[in-house]
Coordinates of C-alpha atoms and ligand atoms in Angstrom, one line a residue:
M283 CA 0.0 0.0 -0.1
S284 CA 1.2 3.5 -0.7
L285 CA -0.9 5.4 1.7
K286 CA 1.8 6.5 4.1
N287 CA 1.6 10.2 4.9
K288 CA -1.2 10.7 2.4
V289 CA -3.9 13.3 3.7
V290 CA -7.3 11.7 3.5
L291 CA -10.5 13.4 4.0
V292 CA -13.5 11.2 5.1
S293 CA -17.0 12.7 5.5
G294 CA -19.2 10.8 7.8
G295 CA -16.2 9.5 9.6
T296 CA -17.5 9.5 13.0
R297 CA -19.2 6.1 13.2
G298 CA -20.3 3.1 11.3
I299 CA -18.5 2.5 7.8
G300 CA -16.9 6.0 7.9
Y301 CA -15.1 5.2 11.3
A302 CA -13.8 1.9 9.8
I303 CA -12.5 3.6 6.8
V304 CA -10.8 6.4 8.9
K305 CA -9.2 3.5 11.1
G306 CA -8.1 1.7 8.0
F307 CA -6.3 4.6 6.6
L308 CA -4.7 5.6 9.9
D309 CA -3.5 2.0 10.2
S310 CA -1.9 2.3 6.7
G311 CA 0.0 5.3 7.9
A312 CA -2.2 8.0 6.3
R313 CA -3.0 11.2 8.0
V314 CA -6.8 11.5 8.3
V315 CA -9.2 14.4 8.6
L316 CA -12.6 13.1 9.7
L317 CA -15.9 15.0 9.3
G318 CA -19.1 14.7 11.2
S319 CA -22.3 16.6 11.5
R320 CA -22.0 17.6 15.3
K321 CA -19.0 18.6 17.6
E322 CA -20.0 15.9 20.2
S323 CA -19.8 13.0 17.7
V324 CA -16.4 14.3 16.1
D325 CA -15.0 14.6 19.6
R326 CA -16.2 11.2 20.6
A327 CA -14.6 9.5 17.6
L328 CA -11.2 11.5 18.1
T329 CA -11.1 10.3 21.7
K330 CA -11.9 6.6 20.8
L331 CA -9.1 6.7 18.0
K332 CA -6.6 8.3 20.3
N333 CA -7.4 5.7 22.9
E334 CA -6.8 3.1 20.3
N335 CA -3.5 4.4 19.2
E336 CA -1.9 7.6 20.6
A337 CA 0.2 8.0 17.5
Y338 CA -2.7 8.3 14.9
E339 CA -2.5 11.6 13.1
V340 CA -6.2 12.6 13.0
L341 CA -8.1 15.8 12.8
G342 CA -11.7 16.3 13.1
Y343 CA -14.2 19.0 11.9
Y344 CA -18.0 19.5 11.7
P345 CA -18.6 22.0 8.8
D346 CA -22.1 22.3 7.6
L347 CA -21.7 20.6 4.3
S348 CA -24.4 22.7 2.7
K349 CA -22.2 25.8 3.2
E350 CA -19.3 26.3 0.9
N351 CA -17.8 28.8 3.2
E352 CA -17.6 26.4 6.1
I353 CA -16.0 23.8 3.8
V354 CA -13.4 26.2 2.4
E355 CA -12.5 27.4 5.9
M356 CA -12.1 23.8 7.1
L357 CA -9.9 23.0 4.0
E358 CA -7.7 26.1 4.6
D359 CA -7.3 25.0 8.3
V360 CA -6.3 21.4 7.3
K361 CA -3.7 22.8 4.9
K362 CA -2.2 25.0 7.7
K363 CA -2.2 22.2 10.3
L364 CA -0.8 19.4 8.0
A365 CA 1.3 21.7 5.6
A366 CA -0.3 19.6 2.9
S367 CA -3.7 19.5 0.9
V368 CA -6.0 16.7 0.5
D369 CA -4.8 13.6 -1.7
I370 CA -7.7 11.3 -1.2
L371 CA -11.3 12.3 -0.5
V372 CA -13.8 9.7 0.6
N373 CA -17.4 11.0 0.3
N374 CA -19.1 8.7 2.8
A375 CA -21.7 10.8 4.8
G376 CA -25.1 9.7 3.9
I377 CA -28.6 9.3 5.3
S378 CA -31.1 6.7 4.4
D379 CA -34.9 6.7 4.1
A380 CA -37.9 4.3 4.4
K381 CA -40.9 6.7 3.8
S382 CA -43.5 5.7 1.4
I383 CA -44.2 7.8 -1.7
Y384 CA -47.7 8.6 -0.3
E385 CA -45.9 10.3 2.8
Y386 CA -43.3 12.2 1.0
D387 CA -43.2 16.0 0.7
D388 CA -40.7 18.2 -1.3
T389 CA -38.6 19.0 1.7
H390 CA -38.0 15.6 2.8
F391 CA -37.1 14.4 -0.8
A392 CA -34.7 17.6 -0.9
D393 CA -33.2 16.7 2.5
V394 CA -32.0 13.2 1.4
M395 CA -30.7 14.6 -1.9
Q396 CA -28.9 17.5 -0.1
V397 CA -26.9 15.2 2.0
N398 CA -26.3 12.3 -0.3
V399 CA -25.8 14.2 -3.6
D400 CA -25.4 18.0 -3.2
A401 CA -22.9 17.7 -0.4
M402 CA -21.0 15.0 -2.2
F403 CA -20.7 17.2 -5.3
R404 CA -19.9 20.3 -3.3
L405 CA -17.0 18.6 -1.3
T406 CA -15.7 17.1 -4.5
R407 CA -15.7 20.4 -6.4
L408 CA -13.9 22.2 -3.5
C409 CA -11.1 19.4 -3.2
V410 CA -10.3 18.4 -6.8
P411 CA -8.5 21.6 -7.7
M412 CA -5.9 20.8 -5.0
M413 CA -5.5 17.3 -6.5
K414 CA -5.3 18.8 -10.0
E415 CA -2.4 21.1 -8.8
K416 CA -0.5 17.9 -7.8
G417 CA -1.4 16.0 -10.9
K418 CA -2.6 13.1 -8.8
G419 CA -5.7 12.5 -6.6
V420 CA -8.3 10.0 -5.6
V421 CA -12.1 10.4 -5.0
I422 CA -14.2 7.5 -3.5
N423 CA -17.8 7.8 -3.0
T424 CA -20.0 5.5 -0.7
S425 CA -22.9 4.4 -3.0
S426 CA -25.1 1.5 -2.0
M427 CA -26.4 -1.7 -3.4
V428 CA -29.7 0.1 -3.8
S429 CA -28.0 2.1 -6.6
L430 CA -28.3 -1.1 -8.6
Y431 CA -31.3 -2.7 -7.1
A432 CA -33.4 0.0 -5.8
Q433 CA -35.8 -0.7 -2.8
T434 CA -39.5 -1.0 -2.1
S435 CA -39.8 2.3 -0.1
G436 CA -37.9 5.4 0.8
S437 CA -37.3 6.1 -3.1
A438 CA -35.3 9.2 -2.4
Y439 CA -32.5 7.0 -1.1
P440 CA -31.9 4.9 -4.2
T441 CA -32.6 8.0 -6.3
S442 CA -29.8 9.7 -4.6
K443 CA -27.4 6.6 -4.8
F444 CA -28.2 6.2 -8.5
A445 CA -27.1 9.9 -8.8
V446 CA -23.9 9.0 -6.9
N447 CA -23.0 6.4 -9.5
G448 CA -23.7 9.0 -12.2
M449 CA -21.6 11.5 -10.6
T450 CA -18.7 9.0 -10.0
K451 CA -18.8 7.9 -13.7
S452 CA -19.1 11.4 -15.1
L453 CA -16.2 12.8 -12.9
A454 CA -14.1 9.8 -13.8
R455 CA -14.4 10.7 -17.4
E456 CA -13.8 14.4 -16.8
L457 CA -10.9 14.2 -14.3
G458 CA -8.7 11.3 -15.6
K459 CA -6.7 13.7 -17.7
D460 CA -5.8 15.6 -14.5
G461 CA -4.6 12.4 -12.8
I462 CA -7.6 12.1 -10.6
R463 CA -9.4 8.8 -10.2
V464 CA -13.0 8.5 -9.2
N465 CA -14.6 5.4 -7.9
A466 CA -17.5 4.3 -5.7
V467 CA -18.1 1.4 -3.5
A468 CA -21.6 -0.1 -3.3
P469 CA -22.1 -1.8 0.2
G470 CA -24.7 -4.3 0.9
I471 CA -26.4 -4.6 4.3
T472 CA -23.7 -3.7 6.6
A473 CA -23.7 -4.4 10.4
T474 CA -23.3 -0.9 11.7
D475 CA -24.7 -0.2 15.2
M476 CA -28.1 0.3 14.0
V477 CA -28.4 -2.9 12.2
K478 CA -26.6 -4.8 15.1
A479 CA -29.4 -3.5 17.4
L480 CA -32.0 -5.4 15.3
D481 CA -33.5 -8.7 16.6
Q482 CA -31.1 -11.6 15.8
T483 CA -33.9 -13.4 13.8
I484 CA -34.3 -10.5 11.4
I485 CA -30.5 -10.5 11.0
E486 CA -30.6 -14.2 10.3
R487 CA -33.3 -13.9 7.7
M488 CA -31.4 -11.0 5.9
A489 CA -28.2 -13.1 5.9
A490 CA -30.0 -16.1 4.4
N491 CA -30.5 -14.2 1.2
I492 CA -26.9 -13.2 0.8
P493 CA -24.7 -15.6 -1.1
L494 CA -21.9 -15.5 1.4
R495 CA -24.5 -16.0 4.2
R496 CA -23.5 -13.1 6.4
L497 CA -24.0 -9.3 6.5
G498 CA -21.2 -7.0 5.6
E499 CA -18.8 -5.6 8.4
S500 CA -17.8 -2.0 8.1
E501 CA -14.2 -3.2 7.8
D502 CA -15.2 -5.2 4.6
I503 CA -16.4 -1.9 3.0
A504 CA -13.2 -0.1 4.4
N505 CA -11.0 -2.7 2.9
A506 CA -12.5 -2.0 -0.6
V507 CA -12.1 1.7 -0.2
L508 CA -8.5 1.2 0.9
F509 CA -7.9 -0.8 -2.2
L510 CA -9.4 1.8 -4.6
A511 CA -7.4 4.5 -2.8
C512 CA -4.0 2.9 -3.3
D513 CA -1.6 2.6 -6.3
A514 CA -2.7 -1.0 -6.8
A515 CA -5.9 0.4 -8.3
S516 CA -4.0 3.0 -10.4
Y517 CA -5.8 1.8 -13.6
I518 CA -9.2 1.8 -12.2
T519 CA -11.6 4.7 -12.5
G520 CA -15.3 5.1 -13.0
A521 CA -15.9 1.8 -11.3
V522 CA -18.7 1.0 -8.8
L523 CA -17.5 -1.7 -6.8
S524 CA -20.2 -4.0 -5.1
V525 CA -19.3 -5.0 -1.6
D526 CA -22.3 -6.9 -0.7
G527 CA -21.5 -10.6 -0.3
G528 CA -22.8 -11.3 -3.8
F529 CA -26.3 -10.1 -3.1
V530 CA -26.6 -7.8 -6.1
G531 CA -23.0 -8.3 -7.3
Ligands
NAD1939 P1 -24.2 6.1 9.9 O1 -25.6 6.7 10.1 O2 -23.7 5.2 11.0 O3 -23.1 7.3 9.8 C1 -23.4 8.2 8.9 C2 -22.3 9.3 9.0 O4 -22.7 10.4 8.0 C3 -22.1 9.9 10.3 O5 -20.7 10.0 10.6 C4 -22.7 11.2 10.2 O6 -22.2 12.2 11.1 C5 -22.6 11.6 8.8 N1 -23.8 12.5 8.3 C6 -25.1 12.1 8.4 N2 -25.8 13.4 8.0 C7 -25.0 14.3 7.8 C8 -24.9 15.7 7.4 N3 -26.1 16.3 7.2 N4 -23.8 16.4 7.4 C9 -22.7 15.9 7.6 N5 -22.6 14.5 8.0 C10 -23.6 13.8 8.0 O7 -24.2 5.4 8.4 P2 -23.5 4.2 7.8 O8 -24.5 3.0 7.8 O9 -22.0 4.0 8.3 O10 -23.5 4.6 6.3 C11 -22.4 5.4 5.7 C12 -22.6 5.4 4.3 O11 -22.8 4.0 3.8 C13 -23.8 6.2 3.8 O12 -23.5 6.9 2.7 C14 -24.7 5.0 3.6 O13 -25.8 5.5 2.6 C15 -23.9 4.1 3.0 N6 -24.5 2.7 3.1 C16 -24.7 2.1 4.2 C17 -25.1 0.8 4.4 C18 -25.5 0.1 5.6 O14 -26.0 -1.2 5.5 N7 -25.1 0.5 6.8 C19 -25.5 0.1 3.1 C20 -25.2 0.7 1.9 C21 -24.6 2.0 1.8

């Protein structure tokens, strides 16, 4: 792996899949900037990481991802503190949805799109100029198996994740000439805290439909992200890599 000293920015890095991605990069010798939505969750994640390994080089911020000025301020502060700009951007922040079409209103739909699509585009737009300057960079987006398979309710969520795949593939085509690779991972059902809290019989029923007969762990997704980030994947761009135990594949 060639991730030593790379500066990696991970949105939604405070828990679940994002936290495993942050830890994976730190264990590979990268310097990580984790983003969360609230000060308390960012502080909690930083403390947990420092307790695991005092030597981890990690910073935390909670910019409002709907505000360009807050993101720009954060990026400037990172540059000052690390004397380097972002090499690898992992757009992982996301919210899911389960509403029926009969219960939706425009605001609810817009809220899902705002976090899953608009914020991803904004963060990418503000980071890629720094990568272009260096002639090298990587963007990895967290999509979902529902971006290929859809789901039976909460249609804003698959809609947003289809958009993530479209953004990934479009930007891969546009940014390849600047040395920037853009890929996505599409996790299946992943055993984050929310899923782990479900009844064991529900978990077993879900696992029975997965070819590998288990739910994904956050580390399974993080491993795929690490692979796409490193030079072993230097000829891969525009891919949406399924990490779902073969469920959609
Ligand atoms: P989670 O709810 O445990 O964590 C979400 C993260 O996103 C948190 O760090 C949170 O701070 C951040 N976030 C949420 N809303 C935000 C906002 N408005 N502004 C800034 N940050 C915000 O989620 P997770 O299950 O770990 O999911 C992470 C990603 O993986 C998401 O993009 C999700 O769509 C995707 N995903 C998850 C699963 C799964 O089964 N868990 C499956 C497929 C895809």
